Amino acid sequence: MFADTHLGDGRLDNIIISSSAHLWTGVAVLVTMTTVVVLVGRHAMRNEPVGRSTYLALFLAQVALAVQILLGIKLLDQGQGISQLYIHYVGGLIPMGAFLAGGWFARGDTGRSTRILGVLIAIGYLSALMAFFIGRSFANS
């Protein structure tokens, strides 16, 4: 995953990240967010609060997304993906914004809150799908 790790002087600039790490983390984001959309959607359709397993899935999706964002920032710092700069900003930050808004406005502790959380997560999921597939088409061209 890491192509070159010279940490002798402790500088983050000396760590070189392979773009395949970003790809595989993107796959993890899509898998975890798909799980979250299904679980939250199920609770929303039943008009019930989210359960413990759904909160765990939300946590795992947020961690995967945060790692993906950090890897993306590092790759941009390395000069990779410049042609995809705006799609990465839009597609990568909207899902994180959806999770933040969900934490502020819709914690999933009531049926109504779960429905709002479902809408926010669906928006973030669609944005992550867009960023992944558009990003992959640029990477393969």
mmCIF file with all atom_site columns, C-alpha atoms in Angstrom:
data_model
loop_
_atom_site.group_PDB
_atom_site.id
_atom_site.type_symbol
_atom_site.label_atom_id
_atom_site.label_alt_id
_atom_site.label_comp_id
_atom_site.label_asym_id
_atom_site.label_entity_id
_atom_site.label_seq_id
_atom_site.pdbx_PDB_ins_code
_atom_site.Cartn_x
_atom_site.Cartn_y
_atom_site.Cartn_z
_atom_site.occupancy
_atom_site.B_iso_or_equiv
_atom_site.pdbx_formal_charge
_atom_site.auth_seq_id
_atom_site.auth_comp_id
_atom_site.auth_asym_id
_atom_site.auth_atom_id
_atom_site.pdbx_PDB_model_num
ATOM 1   C CA . MET A 1 1   ? 0.000   0.000  0.000   1.00 0.00 ? 1   MET A CA 1
ATOM 2   C CA . PHE A 1 2   ? 2.772   2.401  0.899   1.00 0.00 ? 2   PHE A CA 1
ATOM 3   C CA . ALA A 1 3   ? 5.301   2.646  -1.898  1.00 0.00 ? 3   ALA A CA 1
ATOM 4   C CA . ASP A 1 4   ? 8.049   4.382  0.025   1.00 0.00 ? 4   ASP A CA 1
ATOM 5   C CA . THR A 1 5   ? 8.219   5.131  3.732   1.00 0.00 ? 5   THR A CA 1
ATOM 6   C CA . HIS A 1 6   ? 11.296  7.068  4.780   1.00 0.00 ? 6   HIS A CA 1
ATOM 7   C CA . LEU A 1 7   ? 10.373  8.248  8.231   1.00 0.00 ? 7   LEU A CA 1
ATOM 8   C CA . GLY A 1 8   ? 13.897  8.942  9.400   1.00 0.00 ? 8   GLY A CA 1
ATOM 9   C CA . ASP A 1 9   ? 13.240  12.623 10.016  1.00 0.00 ? 9   ASP A CA 1
ATOM 10  C CA . GLY A 1 10  ? 9.580   12.048 10.987  1.00 0.00 ? 10  GLY A CA 1
ATOM 11  C CA . ARG A 1 11  ? 8.137   14.218 8.222   1.00 0.00 ? 11  ARG A CA 1
ATOM 12  C CA . LEU A 1 12  ? 4.797   13.332 6.692   1.00 0.00 ? 12  LEU A CA 1
ATOM 13  C CA . ASP A 1 13  ? 6.003   14.726 3.363   1.00 0.00 ? 13  ASP A CA 1
ATOM 14  C CA . ASN A 1 14  ? 8.394   11.806 3.048   1.00 0.00 ? 14  ASN A CA 1
ATOM 15  C CA . ILE A 1 15  ? 5.612   9.208  3.024   1.00 0.00 ? 15  ILE A CA 1
ATOM 16  C CA . ILE A 1 16  ? 4.560   8.266  -0.492  1.00 0.00 ? 16  ILE A CA 1
ATOM 17  C CA . ILE A 1 17  ? 1.090   6.735  -0.808  1.00 0.00 ? 17  ILE A CA 1
ATOM 18  C CA . SER A 1 18  ? 0.188   4.430  -3.669  1.00 0.00 ? 18  SER A CA 1
ATOM 19  C CA . SER A 1 19  ? -3.001  5.328  -5.521  1.00 0.00 ? 19  SER A CA 1
ATOM 20  C CA . SER A 1 20  ? -4.151  1.715  -5.061  1.00 0.00 ? 20  SER A CA 1
ATOM 21  C CA . ALA A 1 21  ? -4.597  2.470  -1.339  1.00 0.00 ? 21  ALA A CA 1
ATOM 22  C CA . HIS A 1 22  ? -7.065  5.186  -2.310  1.00 0.00 ? 22  HIS A CA 1
ATOM 23  C CA . LEU A 1 23  ? -8.890  2.784  -4.640  1.00 0.00 ? 23  LEU A CA 1
ATOM 24  C CA . TRP A 1 24  ? -9.267  0.053  -2.033  1.00 0.00 ? 24  TRP A CA 1
ATOM 25  C CA . THR A 1 25  ? -10.345 2.505  0.630   1.00 0.00 ? 25  THR A CA 1
ATOM 26  C CA . GLY A 1 26  ? -12.917 3.808  -1.865  1.00 0.00 ? 26  GLY A CA 1
ATOM 27  C CA . VAL A 1 27  ? -14.240 0.279  -2.240  1.00 0.00 ? 27  VAL A CA 1
ATOM 28  C CA . ALA A 1 28  ? -14.460 0.031  1.559   1.00 0.00 ? 28  ALA A CA 1
ATOM 29  C CA . VAL A 1 29  ? -16.371 3.335  1.631   1.00 0.00 ? 29  VAL A CA 1
ATOM 30  C CA . LEU A 1 30  ? -18.875 2.053  -0.918  1.00 0.00 ? 30  LEU A CA 1
ATOM 31  C CA . VAL A 1 31  ? -19.349 -1.262 0.899   1.00 0.00 ? 31  VAL A CA 1
ATOM 32  C CA . THR A 1 32  ? -19.816 0.340  4.315   1.00 0.00 ? 32  THR A CA 1
ATOM 33  C CA . MET A 1 33  ? -22.071 3.089  2.974   1.00 0.00 ? 33  MET A CA 1
ATOM 34  C CA . THR A 1 34  ? -24.199 0.557  1.088   1.00 0.00 ? 34  THR A CA 1
ATOM 35  C CA . THR A 1 35  ? -24.618 -1.325 4.353   1.00 0.00 ? 35  THR A CA 1
ATOM 36  C CA . VAL A 1 36  ? -25.573 1.886  6.157   1.00 0.00 ? 36  VAL A CA 1
ATOM 37  C CA . VAL A 1 37  ? -28.110 2.892  3.493   1.00 0.00 ? 37  VAL A CA 1
ATOM 38  C CA . VAL A 1 38  ? -29.764 -0.534 3.714   1.00 0.00 ? 38  VAL A CA 1
ATOM 39  C CA . LEU A 1 39  ? -29.820 -0.634 7.519   1.00 0.00 ? 39  LEU A CA 1
ATOM 40  C CA . VAL A 1 40  ? -31.001 2.942  8.036   1.00 0.00 ? 40  VAL A CA 1
ATOM 41  C CA . GLY A 1 41  ? -33.525 2.526  5.222   1.00 0.00 ? 41  GLY A CA 1
ATOM 42  C CA . ARG A 1 42  ? -34.938 -0.569 6.890   1.00 0.00 ? 42  ARG A CA 1
ATOM 43  C CA . HIS A 1 43  ? -35.345 1.290  10.187  1.00 0.00 ? 43  HIS A CA 1
ATOM 44  C CA . ALA A 1 44  ? -36.829 4.324  8.439   1.00 0.00 ? 44  ALA A CA 1
ATOM 45  C CA . MET A 1 45  ? -39.420 2.221  6.615   1.00 0.00 ? 45  MET A CA 1
ATOM 46  C CA . ARG A 1 46  ? -40.427 0.669  9.944   1.00 0.00 ? 46  ARG A CA 1
ATOM 47  C CA . ASN A 1 47  ? -40.532 4.148  11.535  1.00 0.00 ? 47  ASN A CA 1
ATOM 48  C CA . GLU A 1 48  ? -38.259 3.047  14.368  1.00 0.00 ? 48  GLU A CA 1
ATOM 49  C CA . PRO A 1 49  ? -35.016 4.234  15.948  1.00 0.00 ? 49  PRO A CA 1
ATOM 50  C CA . VAL A 1 50  ? -31.798 2.746  14.633  1.00 0.00 ? 50  VAL A CA 1
ATOM 51  C CA . GLY A 1 51  ? -30.292 -0.172 16.494  1.00 0.00 ? 51  GLY A CA 1
ATOM 52  C CA . ARG A 1 52  ? -26.854 -0.895 17.864  1.00 0.00 ? 52  ARG A CA 1
ATOM 53  C CA . SER A 1 53  ? -25.680 -2.722 14.735  1.00 0.00 ? 53  SER A CA 1
ATOM 54  C CA . THR A 1 54  ? -26.725 0.231  12.599  1.00 0.00 ? 54  THR A CA 1
ATOM 55  C CA . TYR A 1 55  ? -24.760 2.602  14.816  1.00 0.00 ? 55  TYR A CA 1
ATOM 56  C CA . LEU A 1 56  ? -21.741 0.322  14.410  1.00 0.00 ? 56  LEU A CA 1
ATOM 57  C CA . ALA A 1 57  ? -22.181 0.358  10.620  1.00 0.00 ? 57  ALA A CA 1
ATOM 58  C CA . LEU A 1 58  ? -22.449 4.167  10.711  1.00 0.00 ? 58  LEU A CA 1
ATOM 59  C CA . PHE A 1 59  ? -19.218 4.329  12.706  1.00 0.00 ? 59  PHE A CA 1
ATOM 60  C CA . LEU A 1 60  ? -17.361 2.019  10.319  1.00 0.00 ? 60  LEU A CA 1
ATOM 61  C CA . ALA A 1 61  ? -18.566 4.001  7.294   1.00 0.00 ? 61  ALA A CA 1
ATOM 62  C CA . GLN A 1 62  ? -17.418 7.245  8.883   1.00 0.00 ? 62  GLN A CA 1
ATOM 63  C CA . VAL A 1 63  ? -13.982 5.801  9.653   1.00 0.00 ? 63  VAL A CA 1
ATOM 64  C CA . ALA A 1 64  ? -13.616 4.451  6.096   1.00 0.00 ? 64  ALA A CA 1
ATOM 65  C CA . LEU A 1 65  ? -14.669 7.819  4.686   1.00 0.00 ? 65  LEU A CA 1
ATOM 66  C CA . ALA A 1 66  ? -12.265 9.734  6.943   1.00 0.00 ? 66  ALA A CA 1
ATOM 67  C CA . VAL A 1 67  ? -9.365  7.489  5.903   1.00 0.00 ? 67  VAL A CA 1
ATOM 68  C CA . GLN A 1 68  ? -10.379 7.916  2.257   1.00 0.00 ? 68  GLN A CA 1
ATOM 69  C CA . ILE A 1 69  ? -10.393 11.703 2.605   1.00 0.00 ? 69  ILE A CA 1
ATOM 70  C CA . LEU A 1 70  ? -6.987  11.736 4.310   1.00 0.00 ? 70  LEU A CA 1
ATOM 71  C CA . LEU A 1 71  ? -5.468  9.464  1.655   1.00 0.00 ? 71  LEU A CA 1
ATOM 72  C CA . GLY A 1 72  ? -6.991  11.666 -1.060  1.00 0.00 ? 72  GLY A CA 1
ATOM 73  C CA . ILE A 1 73  ? -5.501  14.784 0.467   1.00 0.00 ? 73  ILE A CA 1
ATOM 74  C CA . LYS A 1 74  ? -2.095  13.111 0.636   1.00 0.00 ? 74  LYS A CA 1
ATOM 75  C CA . LEU A 1 75  ? -2.352  11.971 -3.007  1.00 0.00 ? 75  LEU A CA 1
ATOM 76  C CA . LEU A 1 76  ? -3.250  15.511 -4.075  1.00 0.00 ? 76  LEU A CA 1
ATOM 77  C CA . ASP A 1 77  ? -0.240  16.709 -2.098  1.00 0.00 ? 77  ASP A CA 1
ATOM 78  C CA . GLN A 1 78  ? 1.878   14.262 -4.098  1.00 0.00 ? 78  GLN A CA 1
ATOM 79  C CA . GLY A 1 79  ? 0.550   15.799 -7.325  1.00 0.00 ? 79  GLY A CA 1
ATOM 80  C CA . GLN A 1 80  ? -1.764  12.937 -8.280  1.00 0.00 ? 80  GLN A CA 1
ATOM 81  C CA . GLY A 1 81  ? -5.385  13.415 -9.298  1.00 0.00 ? 81  GLY A CA 1
ATOM 82  C CA . ILE A 1 82  ? -5.099  17.127 -10.054 1.00 0.00 ? 82  ILE A CA 1
ATOM 83  C CA . SER A 1 83  ? -7.369  16.747 -13.109 1.00 0.00 ? 83  SER A CA 1
ATOM 84  C CA . GLN A 1 84  ? -10.041 15.326 -10.793 1.00 0.00 ? 84  GLN A CA 1
ATOM 85  C CA . LEU A 1 85  ? -9.631  17.962 -8.120  1.00 0.00 ? 85  LEU A CA 1
ATOM 86  C CA . TYR A 1 86  ? -13.170 19.356 -8.082  1.00 0.00 ? 86  TYR A CA 1
ATOM 87  C CA . ILE A 1 87  ? -14.973 16.026 -8.391  1.00 0.00 ? 87  ILE A CA 1
ATOM 88  C CA . HIS A 1 88  ? -12.934 14.812 -5.455  1.00 0.00 ? 88  HIS A CA 1
ATOM 89  C CA . TYR A 1 89  ? -13.800 17.815 -3.341  1.00 0.00 ? 89  TYR A CA 1
ATOM 90  C CA . VAL A 1 90  ? -17.496 17.625 -4.153  1.00 0.00 ? 90  VAL A CA 1
ATOM 91  C CA . GLY A 1 91  ? -17.798 13.857 -4.138  1.00 0.00 ? 91  GLY A CA 1
ATOM 92  C CA . GLY A 1 92  ? -15.651 13.323 -1.088  1.00 0.00 ? 92  GLY A CA 1
ATOM 93  C CA . LEU A 1 93  ? -16.843 16.073 1.171   1.00 0.00 ? 93  LEU A CA 1
ATOM 94  C CA . ILE A 1 94  ? -20.597 15.760 0.598   1.00 0.00 ? 94  ILE A CA 1
ATOM 95  C CA . PRO A 1 95  ? -20.736 12.298 2.269   1.00 0.00 ? 95  PRO A CA 1
ATOM 96  C CA . MET A 1 96  ? -18.763 13.594 5.241   1.00 0.00 ? 96  MET A CA 1
ATOM 97  C CA . GLY A 1 97  ? -21.091 16.592 5.402   1.00 0.00 ? 97  GLY A CA 1
ATOM 98  C CA . ALA A 1 98  ? -24.079 14.228 5.332   1.00 0.00 ? 98  ALA A CA 1
ATOM 99  C CA . PHE A 1 99  ? -22.676 12.317 8.302   1.00 0.00 ? 99  PHE A CA 1
ATOM 100 C CA . LEU A 1 100 ? -22.002 15.557 10.166  1.00 0.00 ? 100 LEU A CA 1
ATOM 101 C CA . ALA A 1 101 ? -25.498 16.860 9.457   1.00 0.00 ? 101 ALA A CA 1
ATOM 102 C CA . GLY A 1 102 ? -26.911 13.517 10.560  1.00 0.00 ? 102 GLY A CA 1
ATOM 103 C CA . GLY A 1 103 ? -25.049 13.785 13.831  1.00 0.00 ? 103 GLY A CA 1
ATOM 104 C CA . TRP A 1 104 ? -26.358 17.293 14.393  1.00 0.00 ? 104 TRP A CA 1
ATOM 105 C CA . PHE A 1 105 ? -29.937 16.974 13.180  1.00 0.00 ? 105 PHE A CA 1
ATOM 106 C CA . ALA A 1 106 ? -30.852 13.295 12.948  1.00 0.00 ? 106 ALA A CA 1
ATOM 107 C CA . ARG A 1 107 ? -29.333 10.908 15.411  1.00 0.00 ? 107 ARG A CA 1
ATOM 108 C CA . GLY A 1 108 ? -31.750 8.121  14.609  1.00 0.00 ? 108 GLY A CA 1
ATOM 109 C CA . ASP A 1 109 ? -33.203 7.983  18.105  1.00 0.00 ? 109 ASP A CA 1
ATOM 110 C CA . THR A 1 110 ? -36.812 8.351  16.920  1.00 0.00 ? 110 THR A CA 1
ATOM 111 C CA . GLY A 1 111 ? -38.670 7.207  13.827  1.00 0.00 ? 111 GLY A CA 1
ATOM 112 C CA . ARG A 1 112 ? -38.776 10.728 12.382  1.00 0.00 ? 112 ARG A CA 1
ATOM 113 C CA . SER A 1 113 ? -35.091 11.262 13.103  1.00 0.00 ? 113 SER A CA 1
ATOM 114 C CA . THR A 1 114 ? -34.275 7.956  11.397  1.00 0.00 ? 114 THR A CA 1
ATOM 115 C CA . ARG A 1 115 ? -36.125 9.048  8.245   1.00 0.00 ? 115 ARG A CA 1
ATOM 116 C CA . ILE A 1 116 ? -34.172 12.325 8.145   1.00 0.00 ? 116 ILE A CA 1
ATOM 117 C CA . LEU A 1 117 ? -30.941 10.395 8.725   1.00 0.00 ? 117 LEU A CA 1
ATOM 118 C CA . GLY A 1 118 ? -31.909 8.076  5.866   1.00 0.00 ? 118 GLY A CA 1
ATOM 119 C CA . VAL A 1 119 ? -32.302 10.997 3.472   1.00 0.00 ? 119 VAL A CA 1
ATOM 120 C CA . LEU A 1 120 ? -28.974 12.527 4.529   1.00 0.00 ? 120 LEU A CA 1
ATOM 121 C CA . ILE A 1 121 ? -27.134 9.210  4.231   1.00 0.00 ? 121 ILE A CA 1
ATOM 122 C CA . ALA A 1 122 ? -28.714 8.553  0.809   1.00 0.00 ? 122 ALA A CA 1
ATOM 123 C CA . ILE A 1 123 ? -27.448 11.939 -0.429  1.00 0.00 ? 123 ILE A CA 1
ATOM 124 C CA . GLY A 1 124 ? -23.968 11.150 0.874   1.00 0.00 ? 124 GLY A CA 1
ATOM 125 C CA . TYR A 1 125 ? -24.081 7.677  -0.674  1.00 0.00 ? 125 TYR A CA 1
ATOM 126 C CA . LEU A 1 126 ? -25.037 8.987  -4.103  1.00 0.00 ? 126 LEU A CA 1
ATOM 127 C CA . SER A 1 127 ? -22.229 11.524 -3.895  1.00 0.00 ? 127 SER A CA 1
ATOM 128 C CA . ALA A 1 128 ? -19.716 8.822  -2.921  1.00 0.00 ? 128 ALA A CA 1
ATOM 129 C CA . LEU A 1 129 ? -20.872 6.669  -5.849  1.00 0.00 ? 129 LEU A CA 1
ATOM 130 C CA . MET A 1 130 ? -20.457 9.625  -8.184  1.00 0.00 ? 130 MET A CA 1
ATOM 131 C CA . ALA A 1 131 ? -16.949 10.398 -6.923  1.00 0.00 ? 131 ALA A CA 1
ATOM 132 C CA . PHE A 1 132 ? -15.873 6.765  -7.103  1.00 0.00 ? 132 PHE A CA 1
ATOM 133 C CA . PHE A 1 133 ? -17.053 6.037  -10.624 1.00 0.00 ? 133 PHE A CA 1
ATOM 134 C CA . ILE A 1 134 ? -16.095 9.389  -12.132 1.00 0.00 ? 134 ILE A CA 1
ATOM 135 C CA . GLY A 1 135 ? -12.732 9.159  -10.373 1.00 0.00 ? 135 GLY A CA 1
ATOM 136 C CA . ARG A 1 136 ? -12.190 5.656  -11.750 1.00 0.00 ? 136 ARG A CA 1
ATOM 137 C CA . SER A 1 137 ? -13.017 6.784  -15.292 1.00 0.00 ? 137 SER A CA 1
ATOM 138 C CA . PHE A 1 138 ? -10.398 9.538  -15.031 1.00 0.00 ? 138 PHE A CA 1
ATOM 139 C CA . ALA A 1 139 ? -7.847  7.150  -13.531 1.00 0.00 ? 139 ALA A CA 1
ATOM 140 C CA . ASN A 1 140 ? -8.285  4.706  -16.399 1.00 0.00 ? 140 ASN A CA 1
ATOM 141 C CA . SER A 1 141 ? -8.042  7.308  -19.171 1.00 0.00 ? 141 SER A CA 1
#
